[in-house]
Coordinates of C-alpha atoms and ligand atoms in Angstrom, one line a residue:
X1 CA 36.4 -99.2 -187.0
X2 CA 33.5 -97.2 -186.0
X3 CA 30.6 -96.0 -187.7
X4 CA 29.7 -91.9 -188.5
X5 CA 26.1 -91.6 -189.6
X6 CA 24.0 -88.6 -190.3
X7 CA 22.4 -87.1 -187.6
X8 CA 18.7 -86.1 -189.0
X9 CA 15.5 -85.6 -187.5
X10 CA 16.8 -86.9 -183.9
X11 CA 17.8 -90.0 -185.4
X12 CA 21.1 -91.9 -186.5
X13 CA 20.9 -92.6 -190.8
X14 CA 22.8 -94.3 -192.8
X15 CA 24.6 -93.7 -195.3
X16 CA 23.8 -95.4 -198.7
X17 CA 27.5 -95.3 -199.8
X18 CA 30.4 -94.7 -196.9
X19 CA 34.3 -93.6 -197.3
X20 CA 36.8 -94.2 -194.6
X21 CA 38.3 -91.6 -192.3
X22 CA 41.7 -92.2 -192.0
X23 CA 44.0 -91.8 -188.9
X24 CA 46.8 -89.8 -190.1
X25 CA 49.2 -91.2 -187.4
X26 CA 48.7 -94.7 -188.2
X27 CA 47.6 -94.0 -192.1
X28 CA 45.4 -96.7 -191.4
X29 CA 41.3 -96.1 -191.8
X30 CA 39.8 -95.6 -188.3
X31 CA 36.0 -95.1 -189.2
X32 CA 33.2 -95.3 -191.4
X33 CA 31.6 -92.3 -193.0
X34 CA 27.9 -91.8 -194.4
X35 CA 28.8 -90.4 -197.8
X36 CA 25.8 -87.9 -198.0
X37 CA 24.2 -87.0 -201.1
X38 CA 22.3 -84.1 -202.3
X39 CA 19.3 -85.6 -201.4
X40 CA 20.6 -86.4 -197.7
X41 CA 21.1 -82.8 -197.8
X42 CA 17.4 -82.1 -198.7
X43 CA 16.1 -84.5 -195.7
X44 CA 18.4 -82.8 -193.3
X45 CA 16.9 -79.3 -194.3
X46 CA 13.3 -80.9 -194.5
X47 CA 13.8 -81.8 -191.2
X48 CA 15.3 -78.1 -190.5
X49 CA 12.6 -76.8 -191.8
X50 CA 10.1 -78.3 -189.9
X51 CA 11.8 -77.8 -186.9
X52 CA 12.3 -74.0 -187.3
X53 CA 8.2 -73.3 -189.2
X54 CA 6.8 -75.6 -187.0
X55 CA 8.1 -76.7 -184.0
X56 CA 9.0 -75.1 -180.4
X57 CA 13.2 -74.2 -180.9
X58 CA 12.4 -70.2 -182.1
X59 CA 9.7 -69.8 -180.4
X60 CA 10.7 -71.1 -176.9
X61 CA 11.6 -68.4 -174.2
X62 CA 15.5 -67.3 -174.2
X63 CA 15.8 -69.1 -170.7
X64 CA 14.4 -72.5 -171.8
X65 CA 17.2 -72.3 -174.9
X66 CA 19.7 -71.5 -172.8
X67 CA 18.9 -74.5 -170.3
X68 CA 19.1 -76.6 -173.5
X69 CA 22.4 -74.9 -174.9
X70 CA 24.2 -75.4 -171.5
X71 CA 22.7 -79.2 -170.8
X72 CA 24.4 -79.9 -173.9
X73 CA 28.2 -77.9 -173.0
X74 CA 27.1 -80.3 -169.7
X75 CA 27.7 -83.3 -172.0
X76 CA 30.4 -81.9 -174.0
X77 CA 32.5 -81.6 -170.9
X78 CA 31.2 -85.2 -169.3
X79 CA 32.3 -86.9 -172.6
X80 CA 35.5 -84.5 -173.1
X81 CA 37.9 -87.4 -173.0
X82 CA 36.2 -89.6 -175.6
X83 CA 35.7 -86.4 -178.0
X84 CA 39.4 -85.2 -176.9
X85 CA 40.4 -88.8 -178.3
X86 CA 38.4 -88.9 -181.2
X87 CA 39.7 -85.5 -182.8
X88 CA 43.4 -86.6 -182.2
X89 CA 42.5 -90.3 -183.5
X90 CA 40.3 -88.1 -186.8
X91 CA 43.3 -85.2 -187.2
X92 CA 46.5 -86.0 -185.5
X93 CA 45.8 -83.3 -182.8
X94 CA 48.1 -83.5 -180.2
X95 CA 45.7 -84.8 -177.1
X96 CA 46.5 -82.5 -174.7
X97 CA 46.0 -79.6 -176.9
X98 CA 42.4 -81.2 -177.8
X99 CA 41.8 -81.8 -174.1
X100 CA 43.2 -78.2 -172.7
X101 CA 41.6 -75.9 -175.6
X102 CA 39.3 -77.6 -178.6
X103 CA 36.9 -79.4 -176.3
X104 CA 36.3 -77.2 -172.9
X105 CA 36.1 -74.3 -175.5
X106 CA 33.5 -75.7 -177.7
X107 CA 31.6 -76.5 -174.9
X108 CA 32.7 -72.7 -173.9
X109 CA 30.6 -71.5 -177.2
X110 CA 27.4 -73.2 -176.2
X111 CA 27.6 -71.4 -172.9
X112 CA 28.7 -68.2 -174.2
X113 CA 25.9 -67.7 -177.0
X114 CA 23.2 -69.3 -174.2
X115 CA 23.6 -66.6 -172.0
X116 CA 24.6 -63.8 -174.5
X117 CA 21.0 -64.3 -176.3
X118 CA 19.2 -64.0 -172.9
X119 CA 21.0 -60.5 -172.0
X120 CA 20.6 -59.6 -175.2
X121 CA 18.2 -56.3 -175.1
X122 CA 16.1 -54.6 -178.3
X123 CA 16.1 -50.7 -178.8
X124 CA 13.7 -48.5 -178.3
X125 CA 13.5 -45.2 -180.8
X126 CA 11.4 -42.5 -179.8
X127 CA 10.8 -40.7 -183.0
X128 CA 8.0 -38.0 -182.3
X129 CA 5.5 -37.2 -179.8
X130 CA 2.9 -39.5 -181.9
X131 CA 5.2 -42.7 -183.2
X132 CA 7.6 -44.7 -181.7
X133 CA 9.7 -47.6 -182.8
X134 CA 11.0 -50.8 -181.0
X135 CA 13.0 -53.3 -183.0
X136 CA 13.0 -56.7 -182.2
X137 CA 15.9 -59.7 -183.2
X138 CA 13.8 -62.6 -185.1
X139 CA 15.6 -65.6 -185.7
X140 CA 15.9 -66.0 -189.4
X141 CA 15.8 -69.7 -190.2
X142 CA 17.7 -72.4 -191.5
X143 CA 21.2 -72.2 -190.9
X144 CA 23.9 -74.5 -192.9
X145 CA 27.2 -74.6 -191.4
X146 CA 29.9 -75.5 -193.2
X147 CA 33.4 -76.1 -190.9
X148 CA 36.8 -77.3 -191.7
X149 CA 39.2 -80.2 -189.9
X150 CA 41.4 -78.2 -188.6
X151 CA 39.7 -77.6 -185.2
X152 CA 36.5 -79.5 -186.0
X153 CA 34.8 -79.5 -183.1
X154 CA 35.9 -75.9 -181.8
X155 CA 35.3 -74.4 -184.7
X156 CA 31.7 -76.4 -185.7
X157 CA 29.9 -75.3 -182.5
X158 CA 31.3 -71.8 -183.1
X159 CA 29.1 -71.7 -185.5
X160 CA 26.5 -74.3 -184.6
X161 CA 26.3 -72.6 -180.8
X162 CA 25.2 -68.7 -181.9
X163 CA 22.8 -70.2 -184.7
X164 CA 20.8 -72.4 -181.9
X165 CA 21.0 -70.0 -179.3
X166 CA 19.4 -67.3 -181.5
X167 CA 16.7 -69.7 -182.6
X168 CA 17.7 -71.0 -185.6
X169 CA 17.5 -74.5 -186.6
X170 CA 20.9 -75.8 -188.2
X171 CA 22.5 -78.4 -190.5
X172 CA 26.2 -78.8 -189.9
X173 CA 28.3 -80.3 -192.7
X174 CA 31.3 -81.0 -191.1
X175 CA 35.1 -81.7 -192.6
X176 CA 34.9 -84.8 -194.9
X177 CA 38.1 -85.3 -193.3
X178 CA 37.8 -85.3 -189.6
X179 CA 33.9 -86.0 -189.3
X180 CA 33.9 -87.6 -185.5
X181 CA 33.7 -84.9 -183.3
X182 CA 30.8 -83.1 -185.0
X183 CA 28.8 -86.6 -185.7
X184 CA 29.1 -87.1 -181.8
X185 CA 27.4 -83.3 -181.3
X186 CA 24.7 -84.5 -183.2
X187 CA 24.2 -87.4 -180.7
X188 CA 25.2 -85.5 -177.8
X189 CA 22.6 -83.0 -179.2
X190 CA 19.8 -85.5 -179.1
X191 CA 20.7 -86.7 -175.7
X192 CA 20.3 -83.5 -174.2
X193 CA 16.6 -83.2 -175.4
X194 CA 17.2 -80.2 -178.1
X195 CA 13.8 -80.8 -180.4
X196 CA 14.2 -83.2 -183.3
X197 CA 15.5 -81.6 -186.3
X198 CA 17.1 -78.5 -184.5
X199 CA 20.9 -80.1 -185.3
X200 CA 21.3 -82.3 -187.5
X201 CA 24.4 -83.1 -189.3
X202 CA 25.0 -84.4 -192.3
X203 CA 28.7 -85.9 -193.6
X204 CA 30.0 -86.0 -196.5
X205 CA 32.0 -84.2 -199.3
X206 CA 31.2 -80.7 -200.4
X207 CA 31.4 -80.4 -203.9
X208 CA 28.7 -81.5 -205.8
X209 CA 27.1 -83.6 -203.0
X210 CA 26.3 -82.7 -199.3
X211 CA 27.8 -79.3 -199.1
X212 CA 26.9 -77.9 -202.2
X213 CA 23.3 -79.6 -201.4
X214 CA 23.2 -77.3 -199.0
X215 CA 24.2 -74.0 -200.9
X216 CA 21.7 -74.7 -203.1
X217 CA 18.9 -75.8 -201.4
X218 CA 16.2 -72.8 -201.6
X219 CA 15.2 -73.9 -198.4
X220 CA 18.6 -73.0 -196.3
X221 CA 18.6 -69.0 -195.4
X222 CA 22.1 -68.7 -194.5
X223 CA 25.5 -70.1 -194.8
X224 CA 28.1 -69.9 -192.4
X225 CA 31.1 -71.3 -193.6
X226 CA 35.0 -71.5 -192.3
X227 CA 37.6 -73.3 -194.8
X228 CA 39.8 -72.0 -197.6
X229 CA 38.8 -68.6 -199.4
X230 CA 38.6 -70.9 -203.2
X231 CA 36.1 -72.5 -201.9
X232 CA 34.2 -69.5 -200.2
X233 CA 34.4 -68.4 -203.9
X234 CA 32.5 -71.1 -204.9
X235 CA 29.7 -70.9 -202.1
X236 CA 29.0 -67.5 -202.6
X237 CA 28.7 -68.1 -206.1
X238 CA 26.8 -71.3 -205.7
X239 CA 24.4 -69.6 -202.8
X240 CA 23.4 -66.3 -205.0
X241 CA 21.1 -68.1 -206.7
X242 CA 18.4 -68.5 -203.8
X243 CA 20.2 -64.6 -202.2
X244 CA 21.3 -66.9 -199.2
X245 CA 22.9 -64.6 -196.0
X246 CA 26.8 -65.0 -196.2
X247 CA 29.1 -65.2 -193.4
X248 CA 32.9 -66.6 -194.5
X249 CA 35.8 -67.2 -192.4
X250 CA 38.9 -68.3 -194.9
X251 CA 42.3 -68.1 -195.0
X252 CA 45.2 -66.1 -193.4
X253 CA 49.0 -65.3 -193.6
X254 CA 49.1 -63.7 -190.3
X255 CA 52.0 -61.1 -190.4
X256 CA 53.9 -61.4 -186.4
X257 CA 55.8 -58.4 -186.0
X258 CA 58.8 -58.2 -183.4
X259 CA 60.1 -54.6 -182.7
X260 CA 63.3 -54.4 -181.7
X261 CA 61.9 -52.4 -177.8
X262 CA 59.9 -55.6 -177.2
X263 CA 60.4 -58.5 -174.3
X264 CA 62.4 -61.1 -176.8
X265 CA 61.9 -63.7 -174.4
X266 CA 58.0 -63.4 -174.7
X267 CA 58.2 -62.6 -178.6
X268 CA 60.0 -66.0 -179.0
X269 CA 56.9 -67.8 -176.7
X270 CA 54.4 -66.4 -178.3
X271 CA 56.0 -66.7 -182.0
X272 CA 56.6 -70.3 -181.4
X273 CA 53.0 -71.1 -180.3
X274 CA 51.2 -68.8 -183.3
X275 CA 53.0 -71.2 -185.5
X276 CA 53.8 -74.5 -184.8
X277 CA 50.4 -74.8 -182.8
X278 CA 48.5 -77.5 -184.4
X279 CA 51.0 -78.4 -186.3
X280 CA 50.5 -74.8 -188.0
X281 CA 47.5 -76.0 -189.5
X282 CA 45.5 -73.0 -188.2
X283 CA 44.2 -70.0 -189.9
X284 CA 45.3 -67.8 -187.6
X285 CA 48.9 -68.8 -187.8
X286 CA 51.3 -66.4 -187.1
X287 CA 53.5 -67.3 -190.9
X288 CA 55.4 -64.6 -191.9
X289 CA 57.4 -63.5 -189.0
X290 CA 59.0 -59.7 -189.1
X291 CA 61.9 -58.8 -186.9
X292 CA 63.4 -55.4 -186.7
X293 CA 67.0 -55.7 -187.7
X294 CA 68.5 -54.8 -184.6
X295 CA 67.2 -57.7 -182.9
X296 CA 67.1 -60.1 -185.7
X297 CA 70.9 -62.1 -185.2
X298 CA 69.9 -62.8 -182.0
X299 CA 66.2 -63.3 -182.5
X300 CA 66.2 -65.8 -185.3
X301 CA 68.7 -68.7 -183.7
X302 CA 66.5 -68.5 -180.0
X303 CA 63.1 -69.1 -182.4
X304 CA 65.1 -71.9 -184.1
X305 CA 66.5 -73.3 -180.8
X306 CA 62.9 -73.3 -179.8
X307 CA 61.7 -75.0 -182.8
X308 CA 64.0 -77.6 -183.1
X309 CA 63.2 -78.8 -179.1
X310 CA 59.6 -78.9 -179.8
X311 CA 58.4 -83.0 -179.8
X312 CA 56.9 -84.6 -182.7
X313 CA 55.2 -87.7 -182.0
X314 CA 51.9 -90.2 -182.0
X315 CA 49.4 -87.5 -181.5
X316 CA 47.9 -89.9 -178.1
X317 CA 50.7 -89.4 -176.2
X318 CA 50.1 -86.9 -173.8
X319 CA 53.7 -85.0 -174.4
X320 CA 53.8 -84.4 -178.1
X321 CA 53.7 -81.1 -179.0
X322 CA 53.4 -82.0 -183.1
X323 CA 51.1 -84.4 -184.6
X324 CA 51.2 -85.5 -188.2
X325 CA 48.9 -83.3 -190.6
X326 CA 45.5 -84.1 -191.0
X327 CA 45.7 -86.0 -194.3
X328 CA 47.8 -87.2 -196.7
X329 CA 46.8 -84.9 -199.2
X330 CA 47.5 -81.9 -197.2
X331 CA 51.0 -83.7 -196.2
X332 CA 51.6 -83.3 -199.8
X333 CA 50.3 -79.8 -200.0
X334 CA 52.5 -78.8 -197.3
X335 CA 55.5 -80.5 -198.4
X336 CA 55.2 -79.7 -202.2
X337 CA 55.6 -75.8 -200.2
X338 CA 59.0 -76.8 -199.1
X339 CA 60.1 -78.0 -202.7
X340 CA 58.7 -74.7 -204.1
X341 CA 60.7 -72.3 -201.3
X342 CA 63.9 -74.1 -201.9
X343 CA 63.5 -73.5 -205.8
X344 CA 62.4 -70.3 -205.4
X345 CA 65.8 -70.1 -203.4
X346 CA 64.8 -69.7 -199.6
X347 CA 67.3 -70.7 -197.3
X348 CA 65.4 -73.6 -194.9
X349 CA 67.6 -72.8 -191.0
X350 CA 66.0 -76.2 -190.1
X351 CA 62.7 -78.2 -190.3
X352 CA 61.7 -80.5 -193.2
X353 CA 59.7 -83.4 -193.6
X354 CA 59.8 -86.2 -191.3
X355 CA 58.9 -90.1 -191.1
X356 CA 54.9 -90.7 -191.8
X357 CA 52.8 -87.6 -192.6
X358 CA 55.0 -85.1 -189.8
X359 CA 56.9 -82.0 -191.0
X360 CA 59.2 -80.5 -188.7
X361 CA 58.9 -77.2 -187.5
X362 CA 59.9 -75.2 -190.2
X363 CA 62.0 -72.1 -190.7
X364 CA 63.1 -70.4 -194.0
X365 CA 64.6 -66.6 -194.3
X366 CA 66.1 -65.2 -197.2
X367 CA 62.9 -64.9 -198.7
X368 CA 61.7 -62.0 -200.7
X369 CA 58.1 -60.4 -201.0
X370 CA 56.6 -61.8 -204.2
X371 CA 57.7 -65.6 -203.1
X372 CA 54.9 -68.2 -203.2
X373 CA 56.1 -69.3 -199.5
X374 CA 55.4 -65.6 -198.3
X375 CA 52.1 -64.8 -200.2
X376 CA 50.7 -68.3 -199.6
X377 CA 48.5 -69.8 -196.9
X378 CA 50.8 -73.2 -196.7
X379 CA 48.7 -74.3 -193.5
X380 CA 51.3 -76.2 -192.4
X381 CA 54.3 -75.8 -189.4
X382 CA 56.5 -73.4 -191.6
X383 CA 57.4 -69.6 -191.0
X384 CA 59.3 -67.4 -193.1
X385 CA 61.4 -64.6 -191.3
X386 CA 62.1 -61.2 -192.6
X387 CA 64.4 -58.5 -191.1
X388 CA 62.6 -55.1 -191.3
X389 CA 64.8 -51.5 -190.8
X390 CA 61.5 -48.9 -189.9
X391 CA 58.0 -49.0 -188.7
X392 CA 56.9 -48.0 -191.9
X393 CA 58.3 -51.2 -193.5
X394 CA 57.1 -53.2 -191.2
X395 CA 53.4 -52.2 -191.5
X396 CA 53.8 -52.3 -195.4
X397 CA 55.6 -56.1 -195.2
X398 CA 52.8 -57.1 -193.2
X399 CA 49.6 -55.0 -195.0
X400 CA 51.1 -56.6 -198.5
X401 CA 49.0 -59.9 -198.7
X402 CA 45.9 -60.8 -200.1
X403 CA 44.9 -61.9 -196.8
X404 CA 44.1 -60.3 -193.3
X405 CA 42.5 -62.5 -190.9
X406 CA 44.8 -61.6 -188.6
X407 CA 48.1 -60.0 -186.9
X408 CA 50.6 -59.9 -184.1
X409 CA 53.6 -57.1 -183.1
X410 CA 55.5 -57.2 -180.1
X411 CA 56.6 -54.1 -178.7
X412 CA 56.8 -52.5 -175.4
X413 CA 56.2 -48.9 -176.5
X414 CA 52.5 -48.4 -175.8
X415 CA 51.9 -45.7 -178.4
X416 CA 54.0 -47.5 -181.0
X417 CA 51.3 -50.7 -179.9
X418 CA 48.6 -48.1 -180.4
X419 CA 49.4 -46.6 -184.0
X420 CA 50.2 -50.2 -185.5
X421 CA 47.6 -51.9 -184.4
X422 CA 45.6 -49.0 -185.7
X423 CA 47.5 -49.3 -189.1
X424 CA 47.8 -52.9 -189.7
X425 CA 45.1 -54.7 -192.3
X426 CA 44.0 -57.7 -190.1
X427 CA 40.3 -58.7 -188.4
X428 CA 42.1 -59.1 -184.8
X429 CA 45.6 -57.5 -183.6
X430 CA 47.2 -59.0 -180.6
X431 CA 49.8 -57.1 -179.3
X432 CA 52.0 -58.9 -176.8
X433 CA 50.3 -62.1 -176.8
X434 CA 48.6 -64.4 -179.4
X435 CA 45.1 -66.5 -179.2
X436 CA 43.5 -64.5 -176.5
X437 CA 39.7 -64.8 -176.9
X438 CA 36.4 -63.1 -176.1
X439 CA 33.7 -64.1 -177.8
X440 CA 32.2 -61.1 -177.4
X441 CA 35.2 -59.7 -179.8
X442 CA 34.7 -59.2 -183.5
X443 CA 36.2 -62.1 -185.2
X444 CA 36.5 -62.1 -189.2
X445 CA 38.7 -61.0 -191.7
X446 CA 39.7 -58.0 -194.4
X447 CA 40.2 -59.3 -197.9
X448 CA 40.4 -62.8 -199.1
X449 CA 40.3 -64.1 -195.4
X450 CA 36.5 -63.0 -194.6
X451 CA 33.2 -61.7 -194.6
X452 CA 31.5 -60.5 -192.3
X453 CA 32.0 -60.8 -188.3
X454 CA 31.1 -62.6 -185.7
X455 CA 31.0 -63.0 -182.1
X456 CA 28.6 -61.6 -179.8
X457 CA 26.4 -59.0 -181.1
X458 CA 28.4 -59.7 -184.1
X459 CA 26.7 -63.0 -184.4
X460 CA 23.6 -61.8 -183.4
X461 CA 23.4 -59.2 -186.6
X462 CA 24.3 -62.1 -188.8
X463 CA 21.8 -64.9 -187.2
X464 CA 18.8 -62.7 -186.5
X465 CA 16.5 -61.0 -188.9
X466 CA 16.0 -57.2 -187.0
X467 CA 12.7 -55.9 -187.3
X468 CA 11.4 -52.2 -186.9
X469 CA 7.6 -52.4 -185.2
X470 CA 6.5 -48.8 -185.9
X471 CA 3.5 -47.6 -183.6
X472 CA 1.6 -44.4 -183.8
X473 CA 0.8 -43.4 -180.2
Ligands
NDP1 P1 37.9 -76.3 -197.3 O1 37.5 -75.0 -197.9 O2 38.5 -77.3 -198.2 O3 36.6 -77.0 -196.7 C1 35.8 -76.4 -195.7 C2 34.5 -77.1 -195.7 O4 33.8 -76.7 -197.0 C3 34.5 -78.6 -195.7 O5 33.4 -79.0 -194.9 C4 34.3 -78.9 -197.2 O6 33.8 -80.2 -197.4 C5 33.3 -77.9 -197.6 N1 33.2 -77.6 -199.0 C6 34.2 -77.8 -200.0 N2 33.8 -77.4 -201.2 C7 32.5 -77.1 -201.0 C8 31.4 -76.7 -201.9 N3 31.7 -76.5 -203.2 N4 30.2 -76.5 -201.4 C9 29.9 -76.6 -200.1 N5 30.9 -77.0 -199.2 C10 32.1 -77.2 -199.7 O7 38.8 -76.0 -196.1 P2 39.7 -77.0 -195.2 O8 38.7 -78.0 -194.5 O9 40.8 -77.5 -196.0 O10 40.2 -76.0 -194.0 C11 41.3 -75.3 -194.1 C12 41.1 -73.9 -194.5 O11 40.2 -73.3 -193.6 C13 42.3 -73.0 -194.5 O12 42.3 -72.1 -195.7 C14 42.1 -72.1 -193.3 O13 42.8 -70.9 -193.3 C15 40.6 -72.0 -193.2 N6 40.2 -71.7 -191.9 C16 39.8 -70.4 -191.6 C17 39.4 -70.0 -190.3 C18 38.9 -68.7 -190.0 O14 38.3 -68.5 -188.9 N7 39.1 -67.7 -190.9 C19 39.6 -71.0 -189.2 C20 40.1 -72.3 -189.6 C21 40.4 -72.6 -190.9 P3 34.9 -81.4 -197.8 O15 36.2 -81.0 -197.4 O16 34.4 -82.5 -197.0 O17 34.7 -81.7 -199.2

């Protein structure tokens, strides 16, 4: 067993009460965790506070940020194994997909937002022969970020990255569940010489103790938060009190649409990947799958094929492709889903659940629209699979959800590609492929899966205050 602290004012604190963090593979507790209370909250955002009114972190040059932002990717990457092993150990993560994507990719966000701030440029408005205008990008304060488990690293310094570099100061409450990864950044933080108090994390649960100290605190500015959309309800509600700045990343049912003219062989890949990846425990999972009718008899058995050959195993080993999920309360979320599709008279082609707290990959069809397993996010390694007849139908199956984080359609027909990605309801369209990544990209989500953007100057709009200076000539 190891110890997770807070992370506050450059120094490791304990908690006064701890919880264990359980390793779903072994269901066996693996760590202690500081079990932060409202009032750890309010000495993380003291210490926040200080750090952004008084200290050097906004006010140093772009350069000397950047230096700090990158010497600390620097140590992400040197310590990529242990923080590779630690978010499998946390989540049940297959290693290698922690080693190949969550960790060089978090450091990735550091480097990305460290140079992106220093090329940043301001306007200038000429507005008469006797005023002109400049604006200016002012970094707006304290920033609590509130991430999930599902990719807790990745997904923490997406948020903790663009926050520093544009010279905020930050507490991150990380996943009650899967706290190890971020709780290291907070070290790692320290060692590479970012001023006290400019990351500091705090664990813990969120409701009505660390996280919601932070939604509260009239001290925090803004919120950026990634988890389920219920409980972006809450913070928005909880966080209009003090008019905080809102930026939420929730939920998806990411419609995948296969068109009957498109490469099969490359719609199966990629179709696989968007959902079984992470044991489909991702937000941008590719869940309800379309399939033009045409294709869909010989479609449907390659995808199971494909499904069925995929390896579950102990999240270490370096093969396994499935892990268990991250908890054993999600394990019973996810499976109480397959009990509800088979009353609700789905026909499960293969998957189920498995020894431990593993699910199979997953595949039901005979579903119809209103369904519980096709309108809900079931975070979990199961797909449903529709036959479509038109493209009409297929952009109306896929634009009837609450959600619309995201969406996929596979076609080799470039103006089809054009005019559905133009008509389908989702923050990011991939067409032909899955997961690809700019950071510079928009990244949010229409409806219940989203507010707001970010990425890039995305980012920059949310984490800076911009400023008209106004000068007669
Ligand atoms: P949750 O919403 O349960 O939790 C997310 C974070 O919010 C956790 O740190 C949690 O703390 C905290 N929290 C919970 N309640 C409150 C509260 N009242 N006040 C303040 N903080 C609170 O999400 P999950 O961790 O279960 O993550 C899965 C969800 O995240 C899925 O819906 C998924 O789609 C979504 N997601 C969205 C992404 C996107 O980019 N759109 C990306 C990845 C995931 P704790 O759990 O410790 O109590």
């Amino acid at each position: 067993m190891i110890d997770l602290p807070h992370i506050i004012d450059g120094r490791r604190v304990d908690g006064g009460e701890w919880f264990d963090s359980v390793n779903p593979a072994t269901r066996q507790p693996w760590a202690r965790v500081a079990r932060g209370t409202s009032d750890d909250a309010a000495l993380a955002v003291a210490a926040a506070r200080h750090a952004f009114d008084d200290g050097p972190w906004p006010r140093m040059s772009p350069e000397d940020r950047a230096s700090h932002l990158h010497r600390l990717a620097d140590l992400i990457v040197a310590n990529a194994d242990e923080l590779a092993h630690i978010e499998s150990t946390d989540m049940g993560k297959p290693i290698s997909q922690a080693r190949q994507k969550d960790i060089p990719r978090s450091a990735h966000n550091f480097r990305f937002f460290a140079d992106f701030q220093r090329f940043c440029e301001d306007e200038s408005i000429p507005v008469s022969s006797n005023h002109h205008v400049y604006t200016r990008y002012e970094p707006v304060g304290v920033a609590a970020a509130i991430s999930p488990w599902n990719f807790p690293l990745m997904l923490a310094t997406w948020k903790v990255a663009p926050a520093l570099a544009f010279g905020n100061t930050v507490v991150l409450k990380p996943a009650e569940q899967a706290p190890g990864t971020c709780t290291r950044l907070g070290e790692l933080a320290i060692e590479a010489g970012l001023p006290n108090g400019v990351l500091n994390v705090v664990n813990g649960f969120g409701p009505g103790e660390a996280g919601e100290g932070l939604t509260t605190s009239p001290e925090v500015d803004l919120v950026t938060f990634t988890g389920e959309s219920n409980t972006g309800r809450k913070i928005m509600a909880a966080a209009a009190q003090t008019l905080k700045r809102l930026s939420f990343e929730m939920g998806g049912k990411g419609a995948n649409v296969v068109f009957a003219d498109c490469d099969l062989d490359k719609a199966v890949d990629w179709s696989i990947q968007a959902i079984y990846t992470n044991a489909g425990q991702v937000c941008l999972a590719g869940s309800r799958l379309y399939v033009e009718r045409a294709v869909f008899d010989e479609f449907v058995p390659r995808f199971v094929a494909r499904a069925e050959a995929m390896r579950l195993g102990d999240p270490l080993d370096p093969m396994t492709e499935i892990g268990p999920l991250a908890n054993e309360e999600h394990f019973q979320k996810v499976s109480s889903y397959l009990e509800i599709a088979d009353r609700e008279g789905a026909k499960m082609l293969t998957g189920g659940a498995a020894d431990g707290w593993w699910i199979r990959p997953t595949v039901f069809v005979d579903v119809a629209p209103e369904m519980r397993i096709v309108r809900e996010e079931v975070f979990g390694p199961v797909v449903v699979i529709q036959p479509f007849d038109t493209e009409d139908d297929a952009v109306r199956m896929a634009n009837d959800s609450p959600y619309g984080l995201n969406a996929m359609l596979f076609t080799e027909n470039v103006r089809r590609a054009h005019r559905v990605a133009g008509r389908l309801r989702a923050g990011t369209v991939w067409v032909n492929c899955f997961f690809v990544r700019d950071l510079r990209s928009p990244f949010g989500g229409y409806g219940d899966s989203g507010i707001g953007r970010e990425g890039g100057k995305f980012s920059r709009e949310f984490f800076t205050e911009a400023k008209a200076v106004v000068l007669e000539l």
